[in-house]
């Protein structure tokens, strides 16, 4: 049994493999489209990679040599086919500027865990705050608490990150000085490249809070958590607001169902009824929103990372566009597209598992 | 739906709830935090050498390149780090306006087309190898000689390769360990200054050879002879850690560790210094400058910069600019005083000529063009443009040191010129790279640009930016401009200006070693540039640094070229 058969056998009780394969095949035209658009935009945009590499002081002769070396003198269709072939192998060449001499693949492998970690914490903040707020709001419908929560949620959805981020930095870092202004860990704390498990040296994950735990370095973990708190809150605000609104409406619908009344009539306590019957059933549509929301969080990372100076995928895209580092832009945009589609696939699979009618 | 399925879903939802609870705990533990205090002068994680104390100096900057090879970059951010790790043969004296002093060479002469240098003995690289003349030869070959086994490569080396060494060096004799004889392709007065540029930093021949075909990797673990050795390159967190070099031949180092950290946001970076989390920062904008000045815990250090921000008028493209009176009229109409004092908030001075004040050949007799709209209007009328005309002014958007507010400056120029009947269409570029492509191709009518000196030599302004570098006979008689497609045209000359009197002077000065004679020639060339006005001379920006109070006064010296000189910095 090879690994694909093993995988299908593993998922079969949960969701039919044919459904997953169909969704995976749909990824191909999506990614092909994104790759083509990225190629077209970057080749239509002004900016000469040769000047980016050699700098303002380079002679015309040197610039021409570089253009030839990079294949920029080949016909456009040839460059396009070559790009698609390389992209299919996830090979985007070397960075022109932001990580000179290094492959785009290594740039992405350095940055991706940083963004994922931020998105996970943002999502965690959204779930931890959004679910209870939604439940409280539903249970205490039309009370002051409900109104405050609803206004808070509406504000959370409306406030853009590029405004809330600097505002929080101003309040908590500049005036109160309780959180650091930027970065992921105290500037004087450095981590090794590997950690040891049963005498074997293993690479770290790139997620700083996970790595500090793996290394057993409490001081570094606390510093990392301290640094990540504000960015996670900022990125999680929208998530919190959306989840709490969704949870509230879903909960309101559920608590009016007959089975809730029956449970109460049988003498079951209000809290137990609410959590055992109400919460679980109300969670089903919310789980879907949480999944979709994770993709949006990746997009939010672009702004959050820029505001907080966190060197993840988002800041990398912004910087790479700023300095016309085309290979990095191509690689990071395609990785984002791939991640987004995979997250959506996961949500679809989860939803079809929770509600099998969707597989039809 | 089977009961088994139902059970599975229920389990899933339970698991989801548990995960949420676990995340809550994680969130709670994260709230404890380190209070931000550990970001200051702590020496946690430092394994600095004995040469300095165990203190840690934190330098905050706005960008983090990921490779530190002086031959692969023209970036000042790379130079900030490589200047700590590497030495040059000759260096710019700390705190000076570009004066030269001994470094790895203890004696040097330039006669005719031969430079002779006596090298410092007993200097070792951080990799333990002894420094000798062959290290410089390997450095030069790696940078410029395509037939050298370890040549860096055309698509990898920076534009400084030919510009700094390649165009000028014919051969290097390193047959004696501590004597270097460099034959030049021609007499070239700025050559010794080129040896002090960061791109001329001396690399270790042993390291070059050990890298073999992977020369591009040198920037990951550079090994020089400098005051600090490269310890950790932390790209994910945009930091670099350097440790003290115990065997450094020069002053210091006085701290055990230097950390370069990155904070892209200007105001946040200044706040970091005010809070004491960083000790020194640079590239201040107007709000950062004010905040540092008003702070009780930080000091603002200022020094005249060796740079120039200007507006070039492209004679090759736009016909009215070919008339000297039109150019002078525009120079009279643009209120540079308002630009410097209001838009740049006083951290720049009005420019009068291409050369900044600290540079040899700056003509003290020249004052900035006085703003006089009436005179400007009458000059336009005399030139036959009394009804005005319309032109494009190209500008970049992001602040640069010599023009911290380009769009506001463009609007000031637009409104000033409207008063004399000229219509300015601002063409704003969001990215600097494409902007340089545009201006170097001569597609603009007028544009903003600027220049930070490489070596504090007048040639680096007057020849590099205003000589078209074409053959003299390529300039038609009676014409003082050439088109951008003239053979060998220097695309850094974005005004298309080609004044043969000026060209003869700066080319002669390039070959003249007697300082007095050179000075006179450059003063004359400056006078011509002033009279002919191919640019509106806007400003010379100051070099500014915010420094935390824990840095011992006078131990950090601000410099307008070279540095930062962190080897002398002491912390309280």
Coordinates of C-alpha atoms in Angstrom, one line a residue, chain B residues 11-509:
Chain B
X11 CA -16.6 14.1 18.9
X12 CA -15.2 16.6 16.4
X13 CA -17.2 19.4 18.0
X14 CA -16.1 18.4 21.5
X15 CA -12.5 18.4 20.2
X16 CA -13.0 21.9 18.8
X17 CA -14.1 23.1 22.2
X18 CA -11.1 21.5 23.9
X19 CA -8.8 23.1 21.4
X20 CA -10.4 26.5 22.2
X21 CA -9.8 25.9 25.9
X22 CA -6.2 24.9 25.3
X23 CA -5.7 28.0 23.3
X24 CA -7.1 30.0 26.2
X25 CA -4.4 28.6 28.5
X26 CA -1.7 29.4 26.0
X27 CA -3.1 32.9 25.7
X28 CA -3.0 33.4 29.4
X29 CA 0.6 32.2 29.8
X30 CA 1.6 34.5 27.0
X31 CA 0.3 37.5 28.9
X32 CA 3.0 37.3 31.5
X33 CA 5.5 38.9 29.2
X34 CA 9.0 40.3 29.8
X35 CA 7.7 43.8 30.2
X36 CA 9.8 45.1 27.3
X37 CA 12.7 45.6 29.8
X38 CA 14.9 42.9 28.3
X39 CA 15.2 44.8 25.0
X40 CA 17.5 47.3 26.5
X41 CA 21.1 47.0 27.3
X42 CA 20.9 43.4 28.6
X43 CA 23.6 41.1 27.5
X44 CA 21.4 38.0 27.4
X45 CA 22.7 35.6 24.8
X46 CA 25.8 37.5 24.3
X47 CA 29.1 35.6 23.9
X48 CA 31.1 38.7 23.1
X49 CA 34.8 38.7 23.1
X50 CA 37.2 40.0 25.7
X51 CA 38.2 43.0 23.6
X52 CA 35.1 44.9 24.8
X53 CA 33.0 44.8 27.9
X54 CA 30.1 42.4 28.3
X55 CA 27.7 45.2 27.3
X56 CA 25.4 45.1 24.3
X57 CA 25.0 47.9 21.9
X58 CA 21.7 47.9 19.9
X59 CA 21.6 49.8 16.6
X60 CA 18.1 50.2 15.1
X61 CA 17.7 50.7 11.4
X62 CA 14.9 50.7 8.8
X63 CA 15.8 47.8 6.6
X64 CA 17.4 44.3 6.8
X65 CA 19.3 43.1 3.8
X66 CA 19.9 39.3 4.0
X67 CA 23.5 39.1 2.7
X68 CA 26.5 41.1 3.8
X69 CA 29.0 40.9 1.0
X70 CA 30.5 44.4 0.3
X71 CA 30.9 43.3 -3.4
X72 CA 27.3 42.3 -3.9
X73 CA 25.5 45.4 -2.8
X74 CA 25.4 49.2 -3.2
X75 CA 23.1 49.5 -0.2
X76 CA 24.0 51.7 2.7
X77 CA 22.3 49.2 5.0
X78 CA 24.8 46.6 4.0
X79 CA 27.6 49.0 4.5
X80 CA 26.6 49.8 8.1
X81 CA 27.3 46.2 9.0
X82 CA 30.2 45.4 6.7
X83 CA 32.0 48.5 7.9
X84 CA 32.1 46.9 11.4
X85 CA 33.3 43.5 10.0
X86 CA 35.7 44.6 7.3
X87 CA 38.5 47.2 7.0
X88 CA 39.6 49.0 3.9
X89 CA 43.2 49.9 3.1
X90 CA 42.5 53.6 3.8
X91 CA 39.5 54.9 5.7
X92 CA 37.5 58.0 6.2
X93 CA 38.3 59.5 9.6
X94 CA 35.5 59.2 12.1
X95 CA 33.5 62.4 12.5
X96 CA 35.2 64.1 9.5
X97 CA 33.8 65.4 6.3
X98 CA 35.7 62.7 4.3
X99 CA 39.3 63.2 5.4
X100 CA 41.4 60.0 4.8
X101 CA 43.5 58.2 7.4
X102 CA 45.5 55.0 7.7
X103 CA 43.7 51.7 8.0
X104 CA 45.1 48.4 6.8
X105 CA 47.7 50.5 4.9
X106 CA 50.0 52.6 7.1
X107 CA 51.5 54.6 4.2
X108 CA 50.3 55.4 0.7
X109 CA 51.3 57.5 -2.2
X110 CA 49.8 58.1 -5.6
X111 CA 52.2 59.2 -8.3
X112 CA 51.5 59.2 -12.0
X113 CA 49.5 56.1 -12.6
X114 CA 51.0 54.1 -9.8
X115 CA 49.7 53.8 -6.2
X116 CA 52.1 52.3 -3.7
X117 CA 50.9 51.2 -0.2
X118 CA 52.7 49.8 2.8
X119 CA 50.5 47.4 4.7
X120 CA 49.9 47.0 8.4
X121 CA 51.6 44.0 9.9
X122 CA 50.2 41.6 12.5
X123 CA 46.6 42.0 11.5
X124 CA 44.5 38.8 11.4
X125 CA 41.2 38.0 9.8
X126 CA 38.4 36.7 12.0
X127 CA 39.0 33.3 10.4
X128 CA 42.5 33.3 11.9
X129 CA 44.4 34.0 8.6
X130 CA 47.0 36.7 8.6
X131 CA 46.3 39.7 6.4
X132 CA 48.8 40.2 3.6
X133 CA 48.9 41.9 0.2
X134 CA 47.6 38.9 -1.6
X135 CA 44.3 39.3 0.2
X136 CA 43.8 42.7 -1.5
X137 CA 44.8 41.2 -4.8
X138 CA 42.2 38.4 -4.4
X139 CA 39.6 40.9 -3.4
X140 CA 40.2 43.0 -6.5
X141 CA 40.2 39.9 -8.8
X142 CA 37.0 38.5 -7.3
X143 CA 35.3 41.8 -7.8
X144 CA 36.5 42.8 -11.3
X145 CA 38.5 40.1 -13.2
X146 CA 36.3 37.7 -15.1
X147 CA 39.2 35.4 -15.8
X148 CA 39.9 34.9 -12.1
X149 CA 38.9 31.4 -10.9
X150 CA 36.7 32.9 -8.1
X151 CA 35.3 35.8 -10.0
X152 CA 32.0 36.8 -8.4
X153 CA 30.1 37.0 -11.7
X154 CA 28.4 39.7 -13.8
X155 CA 25.0 39.0 -12.5
X156 CA 26.1 38.8 -8.8
X157 CA 28.6 41.6 -8.3
X158 CA 27.3 45.1 -7.6
X159 CA 27.7 48.1 -9.9
X160 CA 30.5 49.3 -7.7
X161 CA 32.8 46.6 -9.3
X162 CA 33.9 48.7 -12.3
X163 CA 32.9 52.0 -10.7
X164 CA 35.2 51.7 -7.7
X165 CA 38.2 49.5 -8.8
X166 CA 37.6 47.8 -12.1
X167 CA 37.7 50.8 -14.5
X168 CA 40.8 52.2 -12.9
X169 CA 43.1 49.3 -11.9
X170 CA 45.3 47.8 -14.6
X171 CA 47.3 45.4 -12.4
X172 CA 48.1 44.6 -8.8
X173 CA 51.5 43.5 -7.6
X174 CA 51.3 41.6 -4.4
X175 CA 54.6 39.8 -4.6
X176 CA 55.7 41.2 -1.2
X177 CA 53.5 40.5 1.8
X178 CA 53.3 44.0 3.1
X179 CA 53.8 46.1 0.0
X180 CA 51.2 46.7 -2.7
X181 CA 51.8 48.3 -6.0
X182 CA 48.7 49.2 -8.0
X183 CA 49.1 50.2 -11.7
X184 CA 46.2 52.4 -12.9
X185 CA 44.7 52.6 -16.3
X186 CA 45.2 56.4 -16.2
X187 CA 46.1 59.2 -13.8
X188 CA 43.0 59.3 -11.5
X189 CA 43.0 61.7 -8.5
X190 CA 40.0 60.1 -6.6
X191 CA 41.6 56.7 -6.6
X192 CA 42.8 56.7 -3.0
X193 CA 39.3 57.8 -1.9
X194 CA 37.8 54.9 -3.9
X195 CA 40.0 52.6 -1.7
X196 CA 38.2 53.9 1.4
X197 CA 34.7 53.1 0.0
X198 CA 32.9 50.2 1.7
X199 CA 32.9 48.2 -1.6
X200 CA 36.7 48.2 -1.5
X201 CA 36.8 46.3 1.8
X202 CA 39.5 43.8 2.0
X203 CA 38.3 40.2 2.0
X204 CA 40.2 37.1 3.1
X205 CA 41.8 35.2 0.3
X206 CA 41.4 32.0 2.3
X207 CA 37.7 32.6 2.6
X208 CA 37.4 33.4 -1.1
X209 CA 39.2 30.1 -2.0
X210 CA 37.3 28.1 0.5
X211 CA 34.0 29.2 -1.0
X212 CA 34.9 27.9 -4.5
X213 CA 32.0 28.1 -6.8
X214 CA 29.7 29.4 -4.0
X215 CA 31.1 33.0 -3.9
X216 CA 27.6 34.4 -3.6
X217 CA 27.4 32.8 -0.1
X218 CA 30.2 35.0 1.4
X219 CA 27.5 37.4 2.6
X220 CA 26.1 34.8 5.0
X221 CA 29.3 34.5 7.0
X222 CA 31.6 37.4 6.1
X223 CA 35.0 37.3 7.8
X224 CA 37.0 40.5 7.8
X225 CA 39.6 42.2 10.0
X226 CA 37.2 44.7 11.5
X227 CA 36.4 45.6 15.1
X228 CA 33.5 43.2 15.3
X229 CA 33.1 39.7 13.9
X230 CA 30.0 38.4 12.3
X231 CA 28.2 36.0 14.7
X232 CA 24.6 35.4 13.8
X233 CA 22.4 36.4 10.8
X234 CA 18.8 36.0 12.0
X235 CA 16.8 36.7 8.9
X236 CA 13.4 35.7 10.2
X237 CA 13.7 38.2 13.0
X238 CA 15.7 40.7 10.9
X239 CA 18.6 40.9 13.3
X240 CA 22.4 40.6 13.2
X241 CA 24.7 39.9 16.1
X242 CA 28.3 40.9 16.0
X243 CA 30.8 40.1 18.7
X244 CA 33.9 42.0 19.7
X245 CA 37.2 41.2 17.9
X246 CA 39.8 40.7 20.6
X247 CA 42.7 41.3 18.3
X248 CA 41.4 44.4 16.6
X249 CA 44.4 46.6 15.5
X250 CA 42.6 50.0 16.0
X251 CA 40.6 51.7 18.8
X252 CA 38.1 49.7 20.7
X253 CA 35.9 47.8 20.6
X254 CA 34.4 49.0 23.9
X255 CA 31.3 46.8 23.9
X256 CA 31.1 43.0 23.8
X257 CA 28.2 42.7 21.4
X258 CA 26.6 44.8 18.7
X259 CA 23.0 44.0 17.6
X260 CA 21.5 45.5 14.5
X261 CA 17.8 45.3 14.7
X262 CA 15.2 46.3 12.2
X263 CA 12.2 48.6 12.7
X264 CA 10.8 49.8 9.4
X265 CA 8.5 52.4 10.8
X266 CA 10.5 55.7 11.3
X267 CA 8.6 57.0 14.3
X268 CA 8.6 53.6 16.0
X269 CA 12.3 53.4 15.6
X270 CA 12.9 56.7 17.2
X271 CA 10.5 55.7 20.1
X272 CA 12.6 52.6 20.6
X273 CA 15.7 54.7 21.2
X274 CA 13.7 57.1 23.5
X275 CA 12.5 54.0 25.5
X276 CA 16.1 52.7 25.7
X277 CA 15.4 49.5 23.8
X278 CA 17.9 50.7 21.2
X279 CA 20.9 52.9 21.6
X280 CA 21.3 54.6 18.2
X281 CA 19.2 55.0 15.1
X282 CA 19.3 56.7 11.8
X283 CA 17.2 57.8 8.8
X284 CA 15.0 60.1 10.8
X285 CA 12.0 61.8 9.3
X286 CA 10.7 65.2 10.4
X287 CA 8.5 63.8 13.2
X288 CA 11.3 61.5 14.5
X289 CA 13.7 64.4 14.4
X290 CA 11.4 66.5 16.6
X291 CA 10.6 63.7 18.9
X292 CA 14.2 63.0 19.5
X293 CA 15.0 66.6 20.1
X294 CA 12.2 67.0 22.6
X295 CA 13.0 63.8 24.4
X296 CA 14.7 63.8 27.8
X297 CA 16.3 60.3 27.4
X298 CA 17.7 60.7 23.9
X299 CA 19.9 63.2 22.0
X300 CA 19.7 64.3 18.4
X301 CA 23.1 64.4 16.7
X302 CA 23.4 66.5 13.6
X303 CA 26.1 67.0 11.0
X304 CA 26.3 68.6 7.6
X305 CA 25.7 65.8 5.1
X306 CA 27.7 65.3 1.8
X307 CA 24.7 65.0 -0.4
X308 CA 22.6 67.0 -2.8
X309 CA 18.9 67.0 -3.7
X310 CA 18.1 68.6 -7.0
X311 CA 15.5 69.1 -9.8
X312 CA 17.1 68.3 -13.1
X313 CA 15.8 70.0 -16.3
X314 CA 16.1 67.6 -19.3
X315 CA 17.5 69.6 -22.2
X316 CA 17.7 66.5 -24.4
X317 CA 13.9 66.1 -24.3
X318 CA 12.2 69.4 -23.6
X319 CA 13.1 72.3 -25.9
X320 CA 12.4 75.3 -23.7
X321 CA 15.0 74.0 -21.1
X322 CA 17.7 74.4 -23.8
X323 CA 17.5 78.2 -23.1
X324 CA 19.8 79.2 -20.3
X325 CA 17.5 82.1 -19.4
X326 CA 14.5 79.7 -18.9
X327 CA 16.5 77.5 -16.6
X328 CA 17.7 80.5 -14.6
X329 CA 14.2 81.9 -14.5
X330 CA 13.0 78.6 -13.0
X331 CA 15.9 78.7 -10.5
X332 CA 14.7 82.2 -9.4
X333 CA 11.1 81.1 -9.2
X334 CA 11.4 78.0 -7.0
X335 CA 11.4 79.0 -3.4
X336 CA 14.1 76.7 -2.0
X337 CA 14.1 78.6 1.3
X338 CA 10.5 77.6 1.9
X339 CA 11.3 74.0 0.8
X340 CA 14.2 73.7 3.2
X341 CA 12.6 75.5 6.2
X342 CA 9.0 74.5 6.0
X343 CA 8.8 71.2 4.2
X344 CA 12.2 69.8 5.4
X345 CA 11.7 71.5 8.7
X346 CA 15.1 73.0 8.9
X347 CA 17.2 69.8 8.8
X348 CA 18.6 70.7 5.4
X349 CA 20.3 73.8 4.0
X350 CA 19.6 75.6 0.7
X351 CA 21.9 74.5 -2.0
X352 CA 23.8 76.9 -4.2
X353 CA 25.8 74.6 -6.5
X354 CA 26.4 70.9 -7.1
X355 CA 29.1 70.5 -4.5
X356 CA 28.1 70.5 -0.8
X357 CA 30.2 72.8 1.5
X358 CA 32.6 70.1 3.0
X359 CA 33.8 69.0 -0.4
X360 CA 37.0 70.3 -2.1
X361 CA 36.1 72.8 -4.8
X362 CA 32.9 74.1 -3.2
X363 CA 32.8 77.7 -4.4
X364 CA 32.2 80.0 -1.4
X365 CA 31.4 83.0 -3.6
X366 CA 28.2 81.4 -4.8
X367 CA 24.9 81.9 -2.9
X368 CA 21.6 80.2 -3.6
X369 CA 19.6 81.8 -6.3
X370 CA 17.4 84.4 -4.6
X371 CA 13.7 83.8 -5.0
X372 CA 12.4 86.6 -7.2
X373 CA 9.3 85.9 -9.2
X374 CA 9.3 89.3 -11.0
X375 CA 12.8 88.7 -12.3
X376 CA 11.9 85.2 -13.3
X377 CA 8.9 86.5 -15.2
X378 CA 10.9 89.0 -17.1
X379 CA 13.6 86.5 -17.9
X380 CA 11.0 84.2 -19.4
X381 CA 9.6 87.1 -21.5
X382 CA 13.1 87.9 -22.7
X383 CA 13.6 84.3 -23.7
X384 CA 10.3 84.4 -25.7
X385 CA 8.2 82.3 -23.2
X386 CA 6.2 85.1 -21.8
X387 CA 3.0 83.1 -22.3
X388 CA 4.4 80.3 -20.3
X389 CA 4.6 76.6 -21.2
X390 CA 3.6 73.2 -19.7
X391 CA 6.0 70.5 -18.6
X392 CA 6.1 67.2 -16.7
X393 CA 7.9 67.0 -13.3
X394 CA 8.6 63.4 -12.4
X395 CA 9.0 62.5 -8.8
X396 CA 9.4 59.5 -6.5
X397 CA 7.0 59.2 -3.6
X398 CA 8.9 57.8 -0.7
X399 CA 11.1 60.0 1.4
X400 CA 14.8 59.9 0.8
X401 CA 17.5 61.6 2.9
X402 CA 18.1 64.4 0.5
X403 CA 14.4 64.9 -0.2
X404 CA 12.3 63.7 2.8
X405 CA 9.0 64.9 1.3
X406 CA 9.2 64.6 -2.5
X407 CA 5.5 65.1 -3.2
X408 CA 5.1 68.2 -1.1
X409 CA 8.3 69.5 -2.7
X410 CA 6.8 68.9 -6.1
X411 CA 3.6 70.7 -5.1
X412 CA 5.7 73.7 -3.9
X413 CA 7.5 73.8 -7.2
X414 CA 4.2 73.6 -9.1
X415 CA 2.7 76.5 -7.2
X416 CA 5.9 78.6 -7.4
X417 CA 6.0 78.1 -11.2
X418 CA 2.3 78.7 -11.7
X419 CA 3.0 82.3 -10.4
X420 CA 5.2 82.9 -13.4
X421 CA 2.8 81.3 -15.9
X422 CA 4.3 77.8 -16.1
X423 CA 2.1 74.7 -15.8
X424 CA 3.7 71.7 -14.0
X425 CA 2.2 68.3 -14.4
X426 CA 3.4 66.1 -11.5
X427 CA 4.2 62.5 -12.5
X428 CA 4.4 60.6 -9.3
X429 CA 6.2 57.2 -9.1
X430 CA 5.4 54.9 -6.2
X431 CA 8.5 52.7 -6.6
X432 CA 12.1 54.0 -6.8
X433 CA 13.4 51.3 -9.1
X434 CA 11.1 52.0 -12.0
X435 CA 11.6 55.7 -11.3
X436 CA 15.3 55.3 -11.9
X437 CA 14.6 53.4 -15.1
X438 CA 12.5 56.2 -16.3
X439 CA 14.9 59.0 -15.5
X440 CA 18.0 57.2 -16.8
X441 CA 16.2 56.6 -20.1
X442 CA 15.7 60.4 -20.3
X443 CA 11.9 60.1 -20.5
X444 CA 11.2 63.0 -18.2
X445 CA 10.9 66.7 -18.9
X446 CA 12.1 67.5 -15.4
X447 CA 12.7 65.2 -12.4
X448 CA 13.7 65.2 -8.8
X449 CA 16.8 63.2 -7.9
X450 CA 19.7 63.4 -5.4
X451 CA 23.0 61.9 -4.5
X452 CA 24.8 60.7 -1.4
X453 CA 28.5 60.8 -1.9
X454 CA 30.5 57.5 -2.3
X455 CA 33.9 58.9 -1.5
X456 CA 33.5 62.7 -0.6
X457 CA 35.5 63.6 -3.8
X458 CA 34.3 66.4 -6.0
X459 CA 34.6 64.1 -9.0
X460 CA 31.9 62.0 -7.4
X461 CA 29.4 64.8 -8.0
X462 CA 30.7 66.9 -10.9
X463 CA 31.9 64.2 -13.2
X464 CA 29.6 61.4 -12.2
X465 CA 26.3 63.5 -12.3
X466 CA 26.9 66.3 -14.7
X467 CA 29.5 65.2 -17.3
X468 CA 27.8 63.3 -20.1
X469 CA 31.0 61.2 -20.4
X470 CA 30.8 61.2 -24.2
X471 CA 33.7 62.1 -26.6
X472 CA 34.2 65.9 -26.8
X473 CA 33.5 65.9 -30.5
X474 CA 30.2 64.2 -29.9
X475 CA 28.8 67.5 -28.6
X476 CA 27.7 69.6 -31.7
X477 CA 29.2 73.1 -32.0
X478 CA 27.1 75.8 -30.3
X479 CA 25.0 73.2 -28.4
X480 CA 25.3 72.5 -24.7
X481 CA 23.3 69.2 -24.5
X482 CA 23.4 65.8 -26.1
X483 CA 20.7 63.1 -26.5
X484 CA 20.6 60.1 -24.2
X485 CA 21.3 57.7 -27.0
X486 CA 24.8 59.3 -27.8
X487 CA 27.4 56.6 -27.7
X488 CA 28.8 56.1 -24.1
X489 CA 26.3 58.5 -22.6
X490 CA 26.3 58.7 -18.8
X491 CA 22.7 58.1 -17.8
X492 CA 23.3 59.5 -14.3
X493 CA 23.4 62.9 -16.0
X494 CA 19.6 63.2 -16.2
X495 CA 19.6 66.8 -17.6
X496 CA 21.4 65.9 -20.8
X497 CA 23.7 68.8 -20.1
X498 CA 27.0 68.8 -22.1
X499 CA 28.9 72.0 -21.6
X500 CA 32.4 71.5 -23.2
X501 CA 34.1 74.1 -21.0
X502 CA 32.8 72.3 -17.9
X503 CA 33.6 68.9 -19.3
X504 CA 37.3 69.9 -20.0
X505 CA 37.6 71.3 -16.5
X506 CA 36.3 68.3 -14.6
X507 CA 38.2 65.8 -16.8
X508 CA 41.4 67.7 -16.3
X509 CA 40.8 67.9 -12.6

